[in-house]
CSV table of C-alpha atoms and ligand atoms in Angstrom, one decimal:
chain,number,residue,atom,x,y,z
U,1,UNK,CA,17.2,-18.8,-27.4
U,2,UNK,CA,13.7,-17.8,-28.0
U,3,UNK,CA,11.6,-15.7,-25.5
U,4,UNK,CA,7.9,-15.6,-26.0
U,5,UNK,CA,5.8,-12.5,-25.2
U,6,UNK,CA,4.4,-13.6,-21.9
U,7,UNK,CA,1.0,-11.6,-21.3
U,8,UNK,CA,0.6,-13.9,-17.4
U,9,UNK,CA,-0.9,-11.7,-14.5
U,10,UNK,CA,1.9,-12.3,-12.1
U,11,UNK,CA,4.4,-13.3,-11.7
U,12,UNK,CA,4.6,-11.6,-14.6
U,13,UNK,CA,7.3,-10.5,-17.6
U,14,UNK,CA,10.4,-8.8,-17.1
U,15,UNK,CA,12.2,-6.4,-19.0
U,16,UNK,CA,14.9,-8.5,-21.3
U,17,UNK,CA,17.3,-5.2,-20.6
U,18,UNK,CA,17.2,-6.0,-16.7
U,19,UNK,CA,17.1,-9.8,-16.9
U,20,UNK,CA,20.7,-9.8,-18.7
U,21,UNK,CA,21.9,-7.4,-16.8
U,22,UNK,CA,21.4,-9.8,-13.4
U,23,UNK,CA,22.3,-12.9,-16.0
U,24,UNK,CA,25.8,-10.6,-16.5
U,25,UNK,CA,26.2,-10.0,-12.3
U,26,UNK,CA,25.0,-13.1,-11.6
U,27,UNK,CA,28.4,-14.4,-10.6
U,28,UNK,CA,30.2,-11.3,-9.6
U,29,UNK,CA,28.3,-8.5,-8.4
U,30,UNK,CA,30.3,-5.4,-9.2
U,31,UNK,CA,33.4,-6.9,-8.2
U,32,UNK,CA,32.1,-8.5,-4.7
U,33,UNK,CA,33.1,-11.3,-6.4
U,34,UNK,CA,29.8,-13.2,-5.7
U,35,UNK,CA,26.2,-13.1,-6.1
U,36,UNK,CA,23.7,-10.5,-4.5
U,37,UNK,CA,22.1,-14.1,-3.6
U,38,UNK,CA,24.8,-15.0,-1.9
U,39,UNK,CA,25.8,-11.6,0.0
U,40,UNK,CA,24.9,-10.8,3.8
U,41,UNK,CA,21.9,-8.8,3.9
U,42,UNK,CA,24.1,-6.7,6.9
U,43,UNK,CA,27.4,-6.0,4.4
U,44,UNK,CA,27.9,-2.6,2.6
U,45,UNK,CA,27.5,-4.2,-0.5
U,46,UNK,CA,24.1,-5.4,-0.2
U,47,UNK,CA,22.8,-1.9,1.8
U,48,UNK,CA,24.1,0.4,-1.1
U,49,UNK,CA,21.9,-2.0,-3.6
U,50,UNK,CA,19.0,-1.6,-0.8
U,51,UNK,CA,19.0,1.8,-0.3
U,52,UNK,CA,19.7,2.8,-4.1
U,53,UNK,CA,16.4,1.1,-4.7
U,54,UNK,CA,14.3,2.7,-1.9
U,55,UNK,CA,16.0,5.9,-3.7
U,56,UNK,CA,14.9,5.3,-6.6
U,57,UNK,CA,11.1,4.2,-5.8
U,58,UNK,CA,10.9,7.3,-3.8
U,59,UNK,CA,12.6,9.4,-6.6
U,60,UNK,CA,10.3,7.7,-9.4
U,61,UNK,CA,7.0,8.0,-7.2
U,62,UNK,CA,7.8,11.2,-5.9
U,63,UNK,CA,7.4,10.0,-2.1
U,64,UNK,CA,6.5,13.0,0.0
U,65,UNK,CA,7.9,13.6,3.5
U,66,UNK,CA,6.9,11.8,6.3
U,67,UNK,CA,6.5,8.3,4.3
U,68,UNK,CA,8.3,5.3,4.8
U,69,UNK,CA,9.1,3.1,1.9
U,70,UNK,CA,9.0,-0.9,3.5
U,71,UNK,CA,10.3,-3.6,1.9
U,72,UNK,CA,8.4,-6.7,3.4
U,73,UNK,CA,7.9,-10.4,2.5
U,74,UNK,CA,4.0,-11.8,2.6
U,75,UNK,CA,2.7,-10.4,-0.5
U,76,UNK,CA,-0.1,-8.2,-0.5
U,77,UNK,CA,-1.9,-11.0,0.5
U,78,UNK,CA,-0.2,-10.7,4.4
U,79,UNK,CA,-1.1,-6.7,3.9
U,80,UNK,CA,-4.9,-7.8,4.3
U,81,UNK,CA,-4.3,-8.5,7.7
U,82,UNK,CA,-1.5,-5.8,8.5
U,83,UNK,CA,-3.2,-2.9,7.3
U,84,UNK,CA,-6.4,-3.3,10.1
U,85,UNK,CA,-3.9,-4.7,12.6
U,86,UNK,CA,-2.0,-1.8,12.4
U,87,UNK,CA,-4.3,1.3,11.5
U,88,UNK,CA,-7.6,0.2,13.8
U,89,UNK,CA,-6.0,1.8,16.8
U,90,UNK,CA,-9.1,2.3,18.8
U,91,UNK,CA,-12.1,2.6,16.3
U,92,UNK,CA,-14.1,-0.5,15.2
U,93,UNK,CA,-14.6,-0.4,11.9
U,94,UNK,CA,-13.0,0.2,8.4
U,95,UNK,CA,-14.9,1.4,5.0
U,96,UNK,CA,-13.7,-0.6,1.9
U,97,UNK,CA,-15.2,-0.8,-1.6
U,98,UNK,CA,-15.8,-3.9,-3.0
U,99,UNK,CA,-15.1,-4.0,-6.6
U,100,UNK,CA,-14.0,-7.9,-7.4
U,101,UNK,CA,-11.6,-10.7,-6.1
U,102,UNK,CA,-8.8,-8.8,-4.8
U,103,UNK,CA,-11.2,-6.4,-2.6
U,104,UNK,CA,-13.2,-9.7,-1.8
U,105,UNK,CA,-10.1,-11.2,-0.1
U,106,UNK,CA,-9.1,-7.9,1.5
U,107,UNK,CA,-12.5,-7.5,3.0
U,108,UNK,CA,-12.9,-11.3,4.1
U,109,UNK,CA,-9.1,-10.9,6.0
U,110,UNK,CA,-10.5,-7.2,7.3
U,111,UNK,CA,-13.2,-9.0,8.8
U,112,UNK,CA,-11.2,-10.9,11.6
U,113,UNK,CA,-10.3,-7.8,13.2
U,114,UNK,CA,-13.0,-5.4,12.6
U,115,UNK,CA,-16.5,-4.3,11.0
U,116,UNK,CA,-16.3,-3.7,7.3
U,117,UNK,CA,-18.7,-0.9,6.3
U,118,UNK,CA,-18.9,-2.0,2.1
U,119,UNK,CA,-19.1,2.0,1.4
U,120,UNK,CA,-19.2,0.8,-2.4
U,121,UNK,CA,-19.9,-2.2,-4.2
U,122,UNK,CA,-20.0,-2.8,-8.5
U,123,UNK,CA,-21.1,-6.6,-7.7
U,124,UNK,CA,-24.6,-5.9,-9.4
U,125,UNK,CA,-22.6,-5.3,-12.5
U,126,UNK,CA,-20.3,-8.4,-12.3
U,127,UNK,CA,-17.3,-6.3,-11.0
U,128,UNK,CA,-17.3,-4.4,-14.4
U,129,UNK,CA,-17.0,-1.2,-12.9
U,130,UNK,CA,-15.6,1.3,-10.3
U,131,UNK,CA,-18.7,2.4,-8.5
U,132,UNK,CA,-19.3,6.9,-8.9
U,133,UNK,CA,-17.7,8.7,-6.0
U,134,UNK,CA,-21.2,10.0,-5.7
U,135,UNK,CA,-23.0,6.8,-4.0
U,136,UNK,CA,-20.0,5.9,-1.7
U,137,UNK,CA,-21.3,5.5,2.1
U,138,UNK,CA,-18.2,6.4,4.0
U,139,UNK,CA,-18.3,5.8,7.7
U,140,UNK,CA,-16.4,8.6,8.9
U,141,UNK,CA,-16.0,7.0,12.2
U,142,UNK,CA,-14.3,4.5,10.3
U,143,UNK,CA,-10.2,3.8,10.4
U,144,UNK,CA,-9.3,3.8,7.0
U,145,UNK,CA,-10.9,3.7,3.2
U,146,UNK,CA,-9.7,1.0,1.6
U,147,UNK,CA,-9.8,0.6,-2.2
U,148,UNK,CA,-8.2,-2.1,-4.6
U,149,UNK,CA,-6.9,0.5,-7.2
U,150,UNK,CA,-6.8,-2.4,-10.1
U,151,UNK,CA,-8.5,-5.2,-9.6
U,152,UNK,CA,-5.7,-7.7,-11.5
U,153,UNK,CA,-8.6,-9.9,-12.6
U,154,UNK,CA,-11.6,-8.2,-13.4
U,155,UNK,CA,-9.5,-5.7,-15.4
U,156,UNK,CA,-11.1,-2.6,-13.5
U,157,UNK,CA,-9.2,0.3,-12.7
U,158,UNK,CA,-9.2,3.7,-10.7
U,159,UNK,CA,-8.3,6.4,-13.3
U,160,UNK,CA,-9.3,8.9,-10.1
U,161,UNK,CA,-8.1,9.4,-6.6
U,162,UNK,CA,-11.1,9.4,-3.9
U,163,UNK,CA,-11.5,12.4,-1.6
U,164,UNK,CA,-12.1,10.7,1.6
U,165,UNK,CA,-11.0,13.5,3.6
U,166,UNK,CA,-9.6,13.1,7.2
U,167,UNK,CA,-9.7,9.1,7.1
U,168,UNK,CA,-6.9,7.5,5.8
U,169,UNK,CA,-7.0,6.2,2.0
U,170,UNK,CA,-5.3,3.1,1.9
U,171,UNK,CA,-4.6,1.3,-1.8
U,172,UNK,CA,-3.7,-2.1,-2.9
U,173,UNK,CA,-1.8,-1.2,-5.8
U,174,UNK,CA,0.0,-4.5,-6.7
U,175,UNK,CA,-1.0,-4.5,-10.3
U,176,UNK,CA,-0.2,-1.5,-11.4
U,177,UNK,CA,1.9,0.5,-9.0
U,178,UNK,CA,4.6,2.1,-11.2
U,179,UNK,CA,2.4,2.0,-14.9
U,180,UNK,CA,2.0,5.6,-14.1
U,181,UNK,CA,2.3,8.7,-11.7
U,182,UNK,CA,0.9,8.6,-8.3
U,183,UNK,CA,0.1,11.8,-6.2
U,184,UNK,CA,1.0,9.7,-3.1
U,185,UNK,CA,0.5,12.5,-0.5
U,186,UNK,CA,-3.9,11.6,-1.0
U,187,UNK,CA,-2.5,8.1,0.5
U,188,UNK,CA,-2.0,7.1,3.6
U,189,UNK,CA,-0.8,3.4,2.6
U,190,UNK,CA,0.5,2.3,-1.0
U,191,UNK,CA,1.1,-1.7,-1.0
U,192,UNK,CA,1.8,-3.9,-4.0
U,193,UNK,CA,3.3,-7.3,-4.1
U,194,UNK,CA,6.4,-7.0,-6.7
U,195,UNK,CA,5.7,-9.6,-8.7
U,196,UNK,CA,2.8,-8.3,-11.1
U,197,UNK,CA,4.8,-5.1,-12.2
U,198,UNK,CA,7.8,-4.2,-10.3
U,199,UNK,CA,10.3,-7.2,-10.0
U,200,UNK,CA,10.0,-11.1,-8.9
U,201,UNK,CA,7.6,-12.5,-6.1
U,202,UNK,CA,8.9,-12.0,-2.8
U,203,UNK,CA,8.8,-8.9,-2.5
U,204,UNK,CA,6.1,-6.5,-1.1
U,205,UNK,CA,6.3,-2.9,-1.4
U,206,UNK,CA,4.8,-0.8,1.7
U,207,UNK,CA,4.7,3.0,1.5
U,208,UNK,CA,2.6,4.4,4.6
U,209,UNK,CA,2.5,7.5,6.3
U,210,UNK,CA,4.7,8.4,9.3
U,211,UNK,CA,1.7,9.0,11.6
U,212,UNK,CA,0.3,5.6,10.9
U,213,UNK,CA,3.0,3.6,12.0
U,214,UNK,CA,2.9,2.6,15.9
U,215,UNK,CA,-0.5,2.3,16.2
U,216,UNK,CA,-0.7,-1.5,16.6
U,217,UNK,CA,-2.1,-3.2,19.9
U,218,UNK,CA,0.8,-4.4,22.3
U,219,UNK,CA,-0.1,-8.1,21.4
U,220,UNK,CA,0.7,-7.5,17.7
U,221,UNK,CA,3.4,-9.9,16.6
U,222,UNK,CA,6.7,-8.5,16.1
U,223,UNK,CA,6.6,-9.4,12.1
U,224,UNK,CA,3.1,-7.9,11.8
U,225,UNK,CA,3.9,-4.6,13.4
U,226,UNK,CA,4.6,-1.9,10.9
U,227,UNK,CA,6.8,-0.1,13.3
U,228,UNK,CA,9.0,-3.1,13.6
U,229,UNK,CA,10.1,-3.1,9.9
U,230,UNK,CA,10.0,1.1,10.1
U,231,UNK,CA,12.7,1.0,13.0
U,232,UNK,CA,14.8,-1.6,11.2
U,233,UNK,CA,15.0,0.1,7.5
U,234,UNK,CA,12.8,-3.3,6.6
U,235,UNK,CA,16.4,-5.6,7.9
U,236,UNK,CA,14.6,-6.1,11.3
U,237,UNK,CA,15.0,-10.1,9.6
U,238,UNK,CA,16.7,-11.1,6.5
U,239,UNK,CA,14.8,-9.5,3.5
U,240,UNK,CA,14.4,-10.5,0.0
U,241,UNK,CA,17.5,-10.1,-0.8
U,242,UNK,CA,17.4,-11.0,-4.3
U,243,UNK,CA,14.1,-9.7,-5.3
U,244,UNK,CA,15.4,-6.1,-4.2
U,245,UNK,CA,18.4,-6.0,-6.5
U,246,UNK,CA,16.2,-7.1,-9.8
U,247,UNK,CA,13.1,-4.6,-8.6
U,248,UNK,CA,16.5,-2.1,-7.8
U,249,UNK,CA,17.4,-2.9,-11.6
U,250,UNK,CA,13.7,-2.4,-13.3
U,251,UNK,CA,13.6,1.1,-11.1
U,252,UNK,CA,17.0,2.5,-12.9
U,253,UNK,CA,15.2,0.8,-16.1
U,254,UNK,CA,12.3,3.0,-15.5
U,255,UNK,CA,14.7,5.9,-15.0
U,256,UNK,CA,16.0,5.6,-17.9
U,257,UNK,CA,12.5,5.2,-19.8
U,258,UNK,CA,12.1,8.9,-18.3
U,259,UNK,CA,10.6,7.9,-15.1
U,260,UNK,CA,6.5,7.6,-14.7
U,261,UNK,CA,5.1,10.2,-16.8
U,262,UNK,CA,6.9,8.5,-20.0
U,263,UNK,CA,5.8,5.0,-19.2
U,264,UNK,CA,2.2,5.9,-18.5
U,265,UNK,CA,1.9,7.3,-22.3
U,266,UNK,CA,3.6,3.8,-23.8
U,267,UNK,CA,0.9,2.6,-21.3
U,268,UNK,CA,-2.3,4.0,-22.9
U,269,UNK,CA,-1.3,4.0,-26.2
U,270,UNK,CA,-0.4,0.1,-25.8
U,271,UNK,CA,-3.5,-0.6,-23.4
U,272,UNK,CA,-5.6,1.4,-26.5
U,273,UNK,CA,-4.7,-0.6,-29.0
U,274,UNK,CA,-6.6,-3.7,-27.5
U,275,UNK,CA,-9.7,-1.8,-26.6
U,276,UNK,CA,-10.0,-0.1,-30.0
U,277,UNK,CA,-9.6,-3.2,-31.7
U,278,UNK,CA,-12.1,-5.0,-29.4
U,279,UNK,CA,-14.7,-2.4,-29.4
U,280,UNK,CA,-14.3,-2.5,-33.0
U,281,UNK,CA,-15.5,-6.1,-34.0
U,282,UNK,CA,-18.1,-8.6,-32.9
U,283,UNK,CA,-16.1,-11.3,-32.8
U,284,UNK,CA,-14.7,-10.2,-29.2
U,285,UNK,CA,-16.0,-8.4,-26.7
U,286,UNK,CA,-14.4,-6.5,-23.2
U,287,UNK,CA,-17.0,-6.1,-20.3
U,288,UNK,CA,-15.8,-3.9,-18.3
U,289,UNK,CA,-17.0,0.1,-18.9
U,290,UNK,CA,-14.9,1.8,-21.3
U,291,UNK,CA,-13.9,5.0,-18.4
U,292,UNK,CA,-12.8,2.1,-15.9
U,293,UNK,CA,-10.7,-0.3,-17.7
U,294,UNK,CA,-7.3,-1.1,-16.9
U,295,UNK,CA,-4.2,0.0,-18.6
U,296,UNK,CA,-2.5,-3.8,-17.2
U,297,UNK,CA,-5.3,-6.5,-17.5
U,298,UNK,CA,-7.5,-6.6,-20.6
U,299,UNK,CA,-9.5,-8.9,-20.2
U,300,UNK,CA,-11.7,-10.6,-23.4
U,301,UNK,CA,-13.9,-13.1,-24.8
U,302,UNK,CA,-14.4,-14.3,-27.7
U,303,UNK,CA,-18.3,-14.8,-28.4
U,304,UNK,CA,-18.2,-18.0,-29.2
U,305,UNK,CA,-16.6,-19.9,-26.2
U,306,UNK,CA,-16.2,-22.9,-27.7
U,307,UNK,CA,-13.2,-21.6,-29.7
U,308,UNK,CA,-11.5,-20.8,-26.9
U,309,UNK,CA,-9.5,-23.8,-26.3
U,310,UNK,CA,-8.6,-23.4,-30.0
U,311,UNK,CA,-7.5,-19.7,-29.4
U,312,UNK,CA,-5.5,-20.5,-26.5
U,313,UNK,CA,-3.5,-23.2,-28.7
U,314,UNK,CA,-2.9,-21.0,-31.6
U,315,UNK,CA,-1.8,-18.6,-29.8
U,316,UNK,CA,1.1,-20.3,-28.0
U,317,UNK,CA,2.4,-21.5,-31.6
U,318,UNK,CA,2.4,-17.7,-32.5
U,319,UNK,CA,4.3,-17.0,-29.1
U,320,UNK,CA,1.8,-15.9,-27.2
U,321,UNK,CA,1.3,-17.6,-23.5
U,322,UNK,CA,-0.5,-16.9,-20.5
U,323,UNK,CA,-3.5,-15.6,-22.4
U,324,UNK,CA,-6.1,-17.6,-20.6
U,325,UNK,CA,-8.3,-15.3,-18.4
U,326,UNK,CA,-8.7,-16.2,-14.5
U,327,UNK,CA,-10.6,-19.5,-13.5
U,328,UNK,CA,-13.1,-17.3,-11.7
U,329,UNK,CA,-14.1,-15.1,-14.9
U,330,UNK,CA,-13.5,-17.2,-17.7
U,331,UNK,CA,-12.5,-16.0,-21.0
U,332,UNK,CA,-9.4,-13.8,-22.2
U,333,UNK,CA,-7.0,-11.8,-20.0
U,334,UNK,CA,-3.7,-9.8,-21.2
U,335,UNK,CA,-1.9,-8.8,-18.7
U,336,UNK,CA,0.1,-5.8,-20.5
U,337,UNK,CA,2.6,-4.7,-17.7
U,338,UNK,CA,5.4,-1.9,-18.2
U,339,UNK,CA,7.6,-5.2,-19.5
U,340,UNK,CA,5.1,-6.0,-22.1
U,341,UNK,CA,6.6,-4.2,-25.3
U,342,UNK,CA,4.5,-2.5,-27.7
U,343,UNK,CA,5.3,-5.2,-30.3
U,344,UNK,CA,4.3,-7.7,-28.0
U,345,UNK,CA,0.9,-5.8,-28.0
U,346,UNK,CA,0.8,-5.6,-31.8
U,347,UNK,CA,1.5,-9.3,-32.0
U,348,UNK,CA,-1.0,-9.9,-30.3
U,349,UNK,CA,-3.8,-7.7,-32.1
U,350,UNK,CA,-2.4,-9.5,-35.7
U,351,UNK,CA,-2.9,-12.7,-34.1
U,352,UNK,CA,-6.1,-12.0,-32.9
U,353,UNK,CA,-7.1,-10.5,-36.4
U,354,UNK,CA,-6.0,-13.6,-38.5
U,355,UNK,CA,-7.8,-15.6,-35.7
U,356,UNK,CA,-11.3,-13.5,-36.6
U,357,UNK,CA,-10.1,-13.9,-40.1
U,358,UNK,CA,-10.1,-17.3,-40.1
U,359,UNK,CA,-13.0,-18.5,-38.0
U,360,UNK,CA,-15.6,-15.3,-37.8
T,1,LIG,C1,-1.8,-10.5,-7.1
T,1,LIG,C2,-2.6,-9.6,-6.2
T,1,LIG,C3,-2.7,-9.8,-4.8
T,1,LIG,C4,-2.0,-11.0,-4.1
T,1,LIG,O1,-0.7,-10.8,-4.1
T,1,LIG,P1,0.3,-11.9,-3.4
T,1,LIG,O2,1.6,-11.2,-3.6
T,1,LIG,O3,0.2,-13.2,-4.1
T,1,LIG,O4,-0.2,-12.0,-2.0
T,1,LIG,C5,-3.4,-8.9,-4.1
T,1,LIG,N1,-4.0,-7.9,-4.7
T,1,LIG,C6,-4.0,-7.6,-6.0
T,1,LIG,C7,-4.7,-6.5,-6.6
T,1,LIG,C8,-3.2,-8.5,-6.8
T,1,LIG,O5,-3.1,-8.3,-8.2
């Protein structure tokens, strides 16, 4: 067997330590004498796994009182629509900030229930930035503040928290909820879909705010209504079953790492080691500002683009997939999630060397 280091945006890498541990349970769980796959979503087995992980997460993020912790199907993709569905209540409008694809699609979906105030925008700059807290137009008869906390593509990334006072600050945090502590009482909805940095695809991680839960308008469908999944302890249907065990198994992973604050050091120092190396040669480049670049997506180009086919092939020989940067930007993109190791990192960076090396 030989595992490449897989640098893919999602669904991403896992960590080898929790992938053999569900290869070792995959046939007997603990003694069940079957699979997680295979156990009722209703049977003590399967609600001790459930509720160890929701444990866990809140342990690991530190989830205040007066939060719920929803596991949900639909990616972050089916949060678009929840969150105005749910938190419009009876105003009209919601502020977001538009800072690449991700906030694109959120603000397109916002759109067919509400007025979108764009409070913020860094589309003048090709998305290559997080536009200053000072030149924000908040609404503050608006519902919520939304913000897409890093933007999986563009590589751009909050490394501050908003003050939006009274309104509601709601995050889409798929890509890198987890990489590093999270004050989560300034939120008043955390969602991620699992897949980029937490566990497989199928699961979507919902934290939200007691007092913004029942808010919906009577017409809301059942599956759409956060109170329906609030009231259940997210079994209202049959959840992912699976995909909570494995995220269940990366959260005692991270435990054992030391929890957040010890992850988010391996996190800069790994995330550093691109940008130094790329800020330090001509024959790449990053775009995005040096004080908003993500710790997960580093994205890249090399200046001449006709090498990048070239690049891409070389790479896989050396081991190193999923380097090819999104259809919509072009270029480079490692994604460099909590499962990445550090010598995946550094395999990288010699590869790239030898490929200046040998062609700059
Ligand atoms: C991947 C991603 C999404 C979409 O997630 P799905 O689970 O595929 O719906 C939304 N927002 C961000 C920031 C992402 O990285």
């Amino acid at each position: 067997m030989s595992r490449v280091f897989n640098f893919s945006a999602g669904p991403a890498a896992l960590p080898e330590a929790v992938l053999e541990q569900a290869r070792n349970e995959m046939l007997d769980w603990q003694g069940a004498g079957m699979s997680v796959m295979e156990m009722s979503h209703r049977g003590t087995e399967f609600i001790s796994i459930a509720e160890t992980a929701e444990a866990d997460l809140r342990e690991l993020l530190g989830v205040p009182e007066g939060y719920k912790v929803l596991f949900l199907q639909g990616g972050a993709t089916s949060q678009f629509s929840m969150v105005p569905q749910n938190l419009l209540a009876d105003k009209e409008s919601a502020d977001y900030v538009y800072t690449g694809q991700w906030s694109k699609k959120a603000i397109a979906e916002a759109r067919k229930f509400c007025r979108v105030n764009i409070a913020a925008s860094s589309e003048d700059g090709n998305f290559t930035y997080v536009p200053r807290f000072g030149t924000w137009r908040l609404d503050p008869a608006s519902a919520y503040v939304h913000i897409t906390s890093n933007e999986t593509i563009g590589g751009v990334e909050y490394h501050w928290v908003p003050d939006v006072g009274d309104v509601p600050l709601v995050a889409d945090m798929s890509s890198h909820l987890l990489s590093r502590p999270v004050d989560v009482s300034r939120y008043g909805v955390i969602y991620a879909g699992a897949q980029k940095n937490i566990g497989p695809a199928g699961l979507t991680i919902v934290v939200i705010r007691e007092d913004l839960i029942g808010g919906a308008p009577a017409g809301i469908a059942t599956m759409a209504d956060y109170r329906t999944h609030a009231e259940s302890g997210s079994m209202y249907n049959t959840p992912p079953t699976y995909a909570i065990y494995v995220a269940g198994l990366v959260l005692q992973w991270l435990k054992g790492l030391g929890g957040l604050a010890e992850m988010e050091k391996t996190n800069i120092a790994k995330s550093q080691l691109l940008y130094e190396y790329l800020d330090s040669t001509e024959f790449y480049g990053c775009p995005v500002s040096p004080e908003d670049r993500s710790r997960m997506n580093v994205p890249f180009r090399l200046f001449d683009d006709n090498l990048d086919a070239q690049f891409l092939a070389q790479a896989k020989q050396h081991g190193l997939v999923e380097l090819k940067g999104h259809r919509s930007v072009g270029g480079m993109r490692a994604s460099i999630y909590n499962a990445m190791p550090v010598e995946g990192v550094q395999a990288l960076l010699e590869f790239m060397r030898a490929f200046e090396r040998s062609h700059g």
